[in-house]
C-alpha positions as protocol buffer text, in pm:
chain_id: "A"
residue {
  index: 1
  type: UNK
  ca { x: 670 y: 6286 z: -2325 }
}
residue {
  index: 2
  type: UNK
  ca { x: 389 y: 6138 z: -2632 }
}
residue {
  index: 3
  type: UNK
  ca { x: 2 y: 6060 z: -2551 }
}
residue {
  index: 4
  type: UNK
  ca { x: 49 y: 5762 z: -2557 }
}
residue {
  index: 5
  type: UNK
  ca { x: 321 y: 5708 z: -2307 }
}
residue {
  index: 6
  type: UNK
  ca { x: 149 y: 5908 z: -2094 }
}
residue {
  index: 7
  type: UNK
  ca { x: -196 y: 5701 z: -2098 }
}
residue {
  index: 8
  type: UNK
  ca { x: 36 y: 5387 z: -2062 }
}
residue {
  index: 9
  type: UNK
  ca { x: 219 y: 5566 z: -1697 }
}
residue {
  index: 10
  type: UNK
  ca { x: -154 y: 5695 z: -1623 }
}
residue {
  index: 11
  type: UNK
  ca { x: -305 y: 5335 z: -1695 }
}
residue {
  index: 12
  type: UNK
  ca { x: 26 y: 5141 z: -1474 }
}
residue {
  index: 13
  type: UNK
  ca { x: -10 y: 5437 z: -1220 }
}
residue {
  index: 14
  type: UNK
  ca { x: -366 y: 5315 z: -1178 }
}
residue {
  index: 15
  type: UNK
  ca { x: -318 y: 4950 z: -1236 }
}
residue {
  index: 16
  type: UNK
  ca { x: -465 y: 4713 z: -906 }
}
residue {
  index: 17
  type: UNK
  ca { x: -138 y: 4548 z: -791 }
}
residue {
  index: 18
  type: UNK
  ca { x: -400 y: 4303 z: -623 }
}
residue {
  index: 19
  type: UNK
  ca { x: -762 y: 4193 z: -750 }
}
residue {
  index: 20
  type: UNK
  ca { x: -1010 y: 3905 z: -567 }
}
residue {
  index: 21
  type: UNK
  ca { x: -1316 y: 3829 z: -756 }
}
residue {
  index: 22
  type: UNK
  ca { x: -1628 y: 3604 z: -556 }
}
residue {
  index: 23
  type: UNK
  ca { x: -1723 y: 3414 z: -876 }
}
residue {
  index: 24
  type: UNK
  ca { x: -2099 y: 3404 z: -899 }
}
residue {
  index: 25
  type: UNK
  ca { x: -2355 y: 3313 z: -1075 }
}
residue {
  index: 26
  type: UNK
  ca { x: -2299 y: 3002 z: -1294 }
}
residue {
  index: 27
  type: UNK
  ca { x: -2608 y: 2847 z: -1179 }
}
residue {
  index: 28
  type: UNK
  ca { x: -2831 y: 3173 z: -1273 }
}
residue {
  index: 29
  type: UNK
  ca { x: -2647 y: 3189 z: -1613 }
}
residue {
  index: 30
  type: UNK
  ca { x: -2789 y: 2822 z: -1694 }
}
residue {
  index: 31
  type: UNK
  ca { x: -3107 y: 2815 z: -1558 }
}
residue {
  index: 32
  type: UNK
  ca { x: -3161 y: 3138 z: -1782 }
}
residue {
  index: 33
  type: UNK
  ca { x: -3095 y: 2886 z: -2086 }
}
residue {
  index: 34
  type: UNK
  ca { x: -3294 y: 2609 z: -1942 }
}
residue {
  index: 35
  type: UNK
  ca { x: -2985 y: 2393 z: -1853 }
}
residue {
  index: 36
  type: UNK
  ca { x: -2855 y: 2194 z: -1606 }
}
residue {
  index: 37
  type: UNK
  ca { x: -2647 y: 2408 z: -1314 }
}
residue {
  index: 38
  type: UNK
  ca { x: -2294 y: 2172 z: -1410 }
}
residue {
  index: 39
  type: UNK
  ca { x: -2351 y: 2356 z: -1793 }
}
residue {
  index: 40
  type: UNK
  ca { x: -2304 y: 2709 z: -1609 }
}
residue {
  index: 41
  type: UNK
  ca { x: -2030 y: 2582 z: -1390 }
}
residue {
  index: 42
  type: UNK
  ca { x: -1822 y: 2439 z: -1708 }
}
residue {
  index: 43
  type: UNK
  ca { x: -1811 y: 2806 z: -1854 }
}
residue {
  index: 44
  type: UNK
  ca { x: -1716 y: 2911 z: -1558 }
}
residue {
  index: 45
  type: UNK
  ca { x: -1420 y: 2759 z: -1587 }
}
residue {
  index: 46
  type: UNK
  ca { x: -1372 y: 2923 z: -1948 }
}
residue {
  index: 47
  type: UNK
  ca { x: -1443 y: 3227 z: -1784 }
}
residue {
  index: 48
  type: UNK
  ca { x: -1178 y: 3187 z: -1534 }
}
residue {
  index: 49
  type: UNK
  ca { x: -945 y: 3076 z: -1822 }
}
residue {
  index: 50
  type: UNK
  ca { x: -1005 y: 3381 z: -2019 }
}
residue {
  index: 51
  type: UNK
  ca { x: -996 y: 3602 z: -1713 }
}
residue {
  index: 52
  type: UNK
  ca { x: -692 y: 3498 z: -1573 }
}
residue {
  index: 53
  type: UNK
  ca { x: -529 y: 3534 z: -1923 }
}
residue {
  index: 54
  type: UNK
  ca { x: -628 y: 3908 z: -1928 }
}
residue {
  index: 55
  type: UNK
  ca { x: -511 y: 4043 z: -1581 }
}
residue {
  index: 56
  type: UNK
  ca { x: -105 y: 3836 z: -1692 }
}
residue {
  index: 57
  type: UNK
  ca { x: -182 y: 4036 z: -2028 }
}
residue {
  index: 58
  type: UNK
  ca { x: -333 y: 4372 z: -1773 }
}
residue {
  index: 59
  type: UNK
  ca { x: 45 y: 4323 z: -1582 }
}
residue {
  index: 60
  type: UNK
  ca { x: -181 y: 4236 z: -1244 }
}
residue {
  index: 61
  type: UNK
  ca { x: 25 y: 4107 z: -997 }
}
residue {
  index: 62
  type: UNK
  ca { x: -199 y: 3876 z: -815 }
}
residue {
  index: 63
  type: UNK
  ca { x: -550 y: 3777 z: -844 }
}
residue {
  index: 64
  type: UNK
  ca { x: -753 y: 3561 z: -669 }
}
residue {
  index: 65
  type: UNK
  ca { x: -1037 y: 3371 z: -712 }
}
residue {
  index: 66
  type: UNK
  ca { x: -1317 y: 3235 z: -447 }
}
residue {
  index: 67
  type: UNK
  ca { x: -1335 y: 2911 z: -587 }
}
residue {
  index: 68
  type: UNK
  ca { x: -1532 y: 2711 z: -313 }
}
residue {
  index: 69
  type: UNK
  ca { x: -1677 y: 2864 z: -6 }
}
residue {
  index: 70
  type: UNK
  ca { x: -1609 y: 2650 z: 365 }
}
residue {
  index: 71
  type: UNK
  ca { x: -2023 y: 2712 z: 291 }
}
residue {
  index: 72
  type: UNK
  ca { x: -2034 y: 2530 z: -48 }
}
residue {
  index: 73
  type: UNK
  ca { x: -2040 y: 2181 z: 152 }
}
residue {
  index: 74
  type: UNK
  ca { x: -2422 y: 2279 z: 196 }
}
residue {
  index: 75
  type: UNK
  ca { x: -2445 y: 2239 z: -181 }
}
residue {
  index: 76
  type: UNK
  ca { x: -2625 y: 1890 z: -307 }
}
residue {
  index: 77
  type: UNK
  ca { x: -2354 y: 1619 z: -322 }
}
residue {
  index: 78
  type: UNK
  ca { x: -2378 y: 1581 z: -682 }
}
residue {
  index: 79
  type: UNK
  ca { x: -2263 y: 1978 z: -733 }
}
residue {
  index: 80
  type: UNK
  ca { x: -1998 y: 1913 z: -481 }
}
residue {
  index: 81
  type: UNK
  ca { x: -1877 y: 1637 z: -694 }
}
residue {
  index: 82
  type: UNK
  ca { x: -1945 y: 1799 z: -1037 }
}
residue {
  index: 83
  type: UNK
  ca { x: -1753 y: 2090 z: -900 }
}
residue {
  index: 84
  type: UNK
  ca { x: -1464 y: 1856 z: -756 }
}
residue {
  index: 85
  type: UNK
  ca { x: -1510 y: 1674 z: -1095 }
}
residue {
  index: 86
  type: UNK
  ca { x: -1392 y: 2041 z: -1268 }
}
residue {
  index: 87
  type: UNK
  ca { x: -1116 y: 2195 z: -1029 }
}
residue {
  index: 88
  type: UNK
  ca { x: -881 y: 1863 z: -1108 }
}
residue {
  index: 89
  type: UNK
  ca { x: -1019 y: 1879 z: -1470 }
}
residue {
  index: 90
  type: UNK
  ca { x: -879 y: 2222 z: -1482 }
}
residue {
  index: 91
  type: UNK
  ca { x: -566 y: 2135 z: -1329 }
}
residue {
  index: 92
  type: UNK
  ca { x: -464 y: 1854 z: -1523 }
}
residue {
  index: 93
  type: UNK
  ca { x: -558 y: 2062 z: -1869 }
}
residue {
  index: 94
  type: UNK
  ca { x: -376 y: 2430 z: -1734 }
}
residue {
  index: 95
  type: UNK
  ca { x: -87 y: 2318 z: -1610 }
}
residue {
  index: 96
  type: UNK
  ca { x: 145 y: 2288 z: -1840 }
}
residue {
  index: 97
  type: UNK
  ca { x: 16 y: 2678 z: -1970 }
}
residue {
  index: 98
  type: UNK
  ca { x: 78 y: 2828 z: -1606 }
}
residue {
  index: 99
  type: UNK
  ca { x: 445 y: 2667 z: -1596 }
}
residue {
  index: 100
  type: UNK
  ca { x: 538 y: 2785 z: -1958 }
}
residue {
  index: 101
  type: UNK
  ca { x: 396 y: 3109 z: -1843 }
}
residue {
  index: 102
  type: UNK
  ca { x: 595 y: 3174 z: -1484 }
}
residue {
  index: 103
  type: UNK
  ca { x: 254 y: 3200 z: -1326 }
}
residue {
  index: 104
  type: UNK
  ca { x: 284 y: 3106 z: -940 }
}
residue {
  index: 105
  type: UNK
  ca { x: -21 y: 2936 z: -802 }
}
residue {
  index: 106
  type: UNK
  ca { x: -145 y: 2928 z: -453 }
}
residue {
  index: 107
  type: UNK
  ca { x: -380 y: 2769 z: -287 }
}
residue {
  index: 108
  type: UNK
  ca { x: -528 y: 2956 z: 48 }
}
residue {
  index: 109
  type: UNK
  ca { x: -799 y: 2753 z: 255 }
}
residue {
  index: 110
  type: UNK
  ca { x: -837 y: 2413 z: 395 }
}
residue {
  index: 111
  type: UNK
  ca { x: -819 y: 2233 z: 88 }
}
residue {
  index: 112
  type: UNK
  ca { x: -676 y: 1966 z: 261 }
}
residue {
  index: 113
  type: UNK
  ca { x: -1050 y: 1785 z: 323 }
}
residue {
  index: 114
  type: UNK
  ca { x: -1068 y: 1736 z: -45 }
}
residue {
  index: 115
  type: UNK
  ca { x: -1014 y: 1367 z: -128 }
}
residue {
  index: 116
  type: UNK
  ca { x: -719 y: 1277 z: -189 }
}
residue {
  index: 117
  type: UNK
  ca { x: -683 y: 1228 z: -548 }
}
residue {
  index: 118
  type: UNK
  ca { x: -735 y: 1645 z: -538 }
}
residue {
  index: 119
  type: UNK
  ca { x: -512 y: 1729 z: -287 }
}
residue {
  index: 120
  type: UNK
  ca { x: -257 y: 1544 z: -509 }
}
residue {
  index: 121
  type: UNK
  ca { x: -341 y: 1688 z: -762 }
}
residue {
  index: 122
  type: UNK
  ca { x: -268 y: 2104 z: -607 }
}
residue {
  index: 123
  type: UNK
  ca { x: -25 y: 1996 z: -433 }
}
residue {
  index: 124
  type: UNK
  ca { x: 119 y: 1877 z: -745 }
}
residue {
  index: 125
  type: UNK
  ca { x: 53 y: 2232 z: -905 }
}
residue {
  index: 126
  type: UNK
  ca { x: 177 y: 2424 z: -672 }
}
residue {
  index: 127
  type: UNK
  ca { x: 468 y: 2260 z: -660 }
}
residue {
  index: 128
  type: UNK
  ca { x: 528 y: 2276 z: -969 }
}
residue {
  index: 129
  type: UNK
  ca { x: 465 y: 2662 z: -1041 }
}
residue {
  index: 130
  type: UNK
  ca { x: 652 y: 2712 z: -746 }
}
residue {
  index: 131
  type: UNK
  ca { x: 967 y: 2855 z: -807 }
}
residue {
  index: 132
  type: UNK
  ca { x: 779 y: 3073 z: -1096 }
}
residue {
  index: 133
  type: UNK
  ca { x: 879 y: 3444 z: -1084 }
}
residue {
  index: 134
  type: UNK
  ca { x: 533 y: 3581 z: -1235 }
}
residue {
  index: 135
  type: UNK
  ca { x: 208 y: 3682 z: -1118 }
}
residue {
  index: 136
  type: UNK
  ca { x: -30 y: 3533 z: -871 }
}
residue {
  index: 137
  type: UNK
  ca { x: -295 y: 3308 z: -934 }
}
residue {
  index: 138
  type: UNK
  ca { x: -442 y: 3251 z: -595 }
}
residue {
  index: 139
  type: UNK
  ca { x: -756 y: 3028 z: -604 }
}
residue {
  index: 140
  type: UNK
  ca { x: -949 y: 3004 z: -233 }
}
residue {
  index: 141
  type: UNK
  ca { x: -1051 y: 2656 z: -205 }
}
residue {
  index: 142
  type: UNK
  ca { x: -1293 y: 2528 z: 92 }
}
residue {
  index: 143
  type: UNK
  ca { x: -1213 y: 2901 z: 228 }
}
residue {
  index: 144
  type: UNK
  ca { x: -1423 y: 3108 z: 502 }
}
residue {
  index: 145
  type: UNK
  ca { x: -1282 y: 3417 z: 596 }
}
residue {
  index: 146
  type: UNK
  ca { x: -1396 y: 3434 z: 1018 }
}
residue {
  index: 147
  type: UNK
  ca { x: -1269 y: 3064 z: 1048 }
}
residue {
  index: 148
  type: UNK
  ca { x: -906 y: 3233 z: 902 }
}
residue {
  index: 149
  type: UNK
  ca { x: -984 y: 3497 z: 1209 }
}
residue {
  index: 150
  type: UNK
  ca { x: -1019 y: 3260 z: 1421 }
}
residue {
  index: 151
  type: UNK
  ca { x: -765 y: 3010 z: 1347 }
}
residue {
  index: 152
  type: UNK
  ca { x: -498 y: 3340 z: 1391 }
}
residue {
  index: 153
  type: UNK
  ca { x: -670 y: 3472 z: 1727 }
}
residue {
  index: 154
  type: UNK
  ca { x: -581 y: 3151 z: 1880 }
}
residue {
  index: 155
  type: UNK
  ca { x: -218 y: 3162 z: 1744 }
}
residue {
  index: 156
  type: UNK
  ca { x: -163 y: 3453 z: 1869 }
}
residue {
  index: 157
  type: UNK
  ca { x: -367 y: 3354 z: 2260 }
}
residue {
  index: 158
  type: UNK
  ca { x: -165 y: 3082 z: 2262 }
}
residue {
  index: 159
  type: UNK
  ca { x: 163 y: 3278 z: 2178 }
}
residue {
  index: 160
  type: UNK
  ca { x: 63 y: 3550 z: 2468 }
}
residue {
  index: 161
  type: UNK
  ca { x: -41 y: 3243 z: 2708 }
}
residue {
  index: 162
  type: UNK
  ca { x: 305 y: 3057 z: 2648 }
}
residue {
  index: 163
  type: UNK
  ca { x: 488 y: 3405 z: 2715 }
}
residue {
  index: 164
  type: UNK
  ca { x: 608 y: 3392 z: 2368 }
}
residue {
  index: 165
  type: UNK
  ca { x: 457 y: 3753 z: 2295 }
}
residue {
  index: 166
  type: UNK
  ca { x: 276 y: 4091 z: 2511 }
}
residue {
  index: 167
  type: UNK
  ca { x: -40 y: 4075 z: 2507 }
}
residue {
  index: 168
  type: UNK
  ca { x: 14 y: 4497 z: 2444 }
}
residue {
  index: 169
  type: UNK
  ca { x: 238 y: 4394 z: 2097 }
}
residue {
  index: 170
  type: UNK
  ca { x: -92 y: 4248 z: 1960 }
}
residue {
  index: 171
  type: UNK
  ca { x: -213 y: 4418 z: 1684 }
}
residue {
  index: 172
  type: UNK
  ca { x: -301 y: 4458 z: 1302 }
}
residue {
  index: 173
  type: UNK
  ca { x: 61 y: 4353 z: 1182 }
}
residue {
  index: 174
  type: UNK
  ca { x: 14 y: 4046 z: 1437 }
}
residue {
  index: 175
  type: UNK
  ca { x: -300 y: 3973 z: 1290 }
}
residue {
  index: 176
  type: UNK
  ca { x: -225 y: 4016 z: 891 }
}
residue {
  index: 177
  type: UNK
  ca { x: 76 y: 3827 z: 943 }
}
residue {
  index: 178
  type: UNK
  ca { x: -96 y: 3513 z: 1058 }
}
residue {
  index: 179
  type: UNK
  ca { x: -341 y: 3543 z: 733 }
}
residue {
  index: 180
  type: UNK
  ca { x: -290 y: 3266 z: 455 }
}
residue {
  index: 181
  type: UNK
  ca { x: -246 y: 3625 z: 238 }
}
residue {
  index: 182
  type: UNK
  ca { x: 34 y: 3758 z: 458 }
}
residue {
  index: 183
  type: UNK
  ca { x: 268 y: 3711 z: 190 }
}
residue {
  index: 184
  type: UNK
  ca { x: 62 y: 3861 z: -75 }
}
residue {
  index: 185
  type: UNK
  ca { x: -11 y: 4277 z: -209 }
}
residue {
  index: 186
  type: UNK
  ca { x: -235 y: 4399 z: -25 }
}
residue {
  index: 187
  type: UNK
  ca { x: -610 y: 4359 z: -163 }
}
residue {
  index: 188
  type: UNK
  ca { x: -667 y: 4705 z: -429 }
}
residue {
  index: 189
  type: UNK
  ca { x: -953 y: 4560 z: -612 }
}
residue {
  index: 190
  type: UNK
  ca { x: -1262 y: 4313 z: -476 }
}
residue {
  index: 191
  type: UNK
  ca { x: -1530 y: 4258 z: -790 }
}
residue {
  index: 192
  type: UNK
  ca { x: -1859 y: 4042 z: -727 }
}
residue {
  index: 193
  type: UNK
  ca { x: -2046 y: 3910 z: -1032 }
}
residue {
  index: 194
  type: UNK
  ca { x: -2372 y: 3827 z: -1092 }
}
residue {
  index: 195
  type: UNK
  ca { x: -2529 y: 4126 z: -911 }
}
residue {
  index: 196
  type: UNK
  ca { x: -2519 y: 4022 z: -561 }
}
residue {
  index: 197
  type: UNK
  ca { x: -2325 y: 4290 z: -260 }
}
residue {
  index: 198
  type: UNK
  ca { x: -2219 y: 4099 z: -6 }
}
residue {
  index: 199
  type: UNK
  ca { x: -1871 y: 3981 z: 64 }
}
residue {
  index: 200
  type: UNK
  ca { x: -2011 y: 3589 z: 173 }
}
residue {
  index: 201
  type: UNK
  ca { x: -1794 y: 3547 z: 392 }
}
residue {
  index: 202
  type: UNK
  ca { x: -1454 y: 3633 z: 170 }
}
residue {
  index: 203
  type: UNK
  ca { x: -1115 y: 3852 z: 272 }
}
residue {
  index: 204
  type: UNK
  ca { x: -1300 y: 4010 z: 549 }
}
residue {
  index: 205
  type: UNK
  ca { x: -1008 y: 4169 z: 681 }
}
residue {
  index: 206
  type: UNK
  ca { x: -830 y: 4208 z: 367 }
}
residue {
  index: 207
  type: UNK
  ca { x: -1085 y: 4401 z: 215 }
}
residue {
  index: 208
  type: UNK
  ca { x: -1072 y: 4662 z: 494 }
}
residue {
  index: 209
  type: UNK
  ca { x: -990 y: 4940 z: 239 }
}
residue {
  index: 210
  type: UNK
  ca { x: -1029 y: 4753 z: -86 }
}
residue {
  index: 211
  type: UNK
  ca { x: -1256 y: 4975 z: -365 }
}
residue {
  index: 212
  type: UNK
  ca { x: -1548 y: 4702 z: -349 }
}
residue {
  index: 213
  type: UNK
  ca { x: -1743 y: 4663 z: -730 }
}
residue {
  index: 214
  type: UNK
  ca { x: -2030 y: 4479 z: -785 }
}
residue {
  index: 215
  type: UNK
  ca { x: -2165 y: 4401 z: -1153 }
}
residue {
  index: 216
  type: UNK
  ca { x: -2459 y: 4268 z: -1291 }
}
residue {
  index: 217
  type: UNK
  ca { x: -2276 y: 4020 z: -1502 }
}
residue {
  index: 218
  type: UNK
  ca { x: -2319 y: 3681 z: -1463 }
}
residue {
  index: 219
  type: UNK
  ca { x: -1985 y: 3487 z: -1390 }
}
residue {
  index: 220
  type: UNK
  ca { x: -1955 y: 3310 z: -1687 }
}
residue {
  index: 221
  type: UNK
  ca { x: -2018 y: 3589 z: -1970 }
}
residue {
  index: 222
  type: UNK
  ca { x: -1700 y: 3736 z: -1741 }
}
residue {
  index: 223
  type: UNK
  ca { x: -1442 y: 3788 z: -1980 }
}
residue {
  index: 224
  type: UNK
  ca { x: -1131 y: 4018 z: -2079 }
}
residue {
  index: 225
  type: UNK
  ca { x: -1374 y: 4330 z: -2179 }
}
residue {
  index: 226
  type: UNK
  ca { x: -1544 y: 4324 z: -1839 }
}
residue {
  index: 227
  type: UNK
  ca { x: -1276 y: 4301 z: -1634 }
}
residue {
  index: 228
  type: UNK
  ca { x: -1093 y: 4601 z: -1825 }
}
residue {
  index: 229
  type: UNK
  ca { x: -1393 y: 4785 z: -1780 }
}
residue {
  index: 230
  type: UNK
  ca { x: -1359 y: 4670 z: -1355 }
}
residue {
  index: 231
  type: UNK
  ca { x: -1019 y: 4793 z: -1364 }
}
residue {
  index: 232
  type: UNK
  ca { x: -1124 y: 5113 z: -1569 }
}
residue {
  index: 233
  type: UNK
  ca { x: -1402 y: 5170 z: -1284 }
}
residue {
  index: 234
  type: UNK
  ca { x: -1107 y: 5117 z: -1015 }
}
residue {
  index: 235
  type: UNK
  ca { x: -863 y: 5342 z: -1149 }
}
residue {
  index: 236
  type: UNK
  ca { x: -1169 y: 5641 z: -1194 }
}
residue {
  index: 237
  type: UNK
  ca { x: -1230 y: 5580 z: -786 }
}
residue {
  index: 238
  type: UNK
  ca { x: -970 y: 5843 z: -503 }
}
residue {
  index: 239
  type: UNK
  ca { x: -850 y: 5578 z: -273 }
}
residue {
  index: 240
  type: UNK
  ca { x: -776 y: 5772 z: 53 }
}
residue {
  index: 241
  type: UNK
  ca { x: -733 y: 5527 z: 311 }
}
residue {
  index: 242
  type: UNK
  ca { x: -921 y: 5752 z: 587 }
}
residue {
  index: 243
  type: UNK
  ca { x: -674 y: 6072 z: 487 }
}
residue {
  index: 244
  type: UNK
  ca { x: -871 y: 6386 z: 282 }
}
């Protein structure tokens, strides 16, 4: 095997199947430049385009992006409106590319709390990419991991109460099967930008054995190169999953 072939094989062996990103730092990016927060969010959307394209080129099967948390409603009404406007613009402007690139768009979280026109855009985008067979682009909208786990627990409790399953049958697989990510590849790598080192109620269950990587780069500055650096760092990790 040639050296280049060996390098390619090693790279493929260490490539994460599923990467998730907490996209943090838009506001700080704008503040450093004495710009309004909206300017940071607009550049954050550009970063989404760069990173999703780079992830596809690398062969990553699933990319999950934390776009709007269930706690983000606490932000000023004007900023929430700006974020919703950017979301609608992204869908309208980028859907054709997702379709042509064979990308499957998924949304996790209670996005139906958004405005009727936004929900319609999301539903249409998922429908138009639903038959694609390529990589998954998963957007977390109005998502909170604790609420997701609570819903799973409530459903399992209902099934046990109604005699549909034994209490003893409630295990990790039963919980996992009721999460919105149940049909995604296991989460391999979770990245948070901007230097913050917390999960912020994102994929708490799914991250149990994921590699965590906290980088100082503000999200608008995150690009194909910084993603490649993160993937390289993942490749240097030794994943034991509790073993030796």
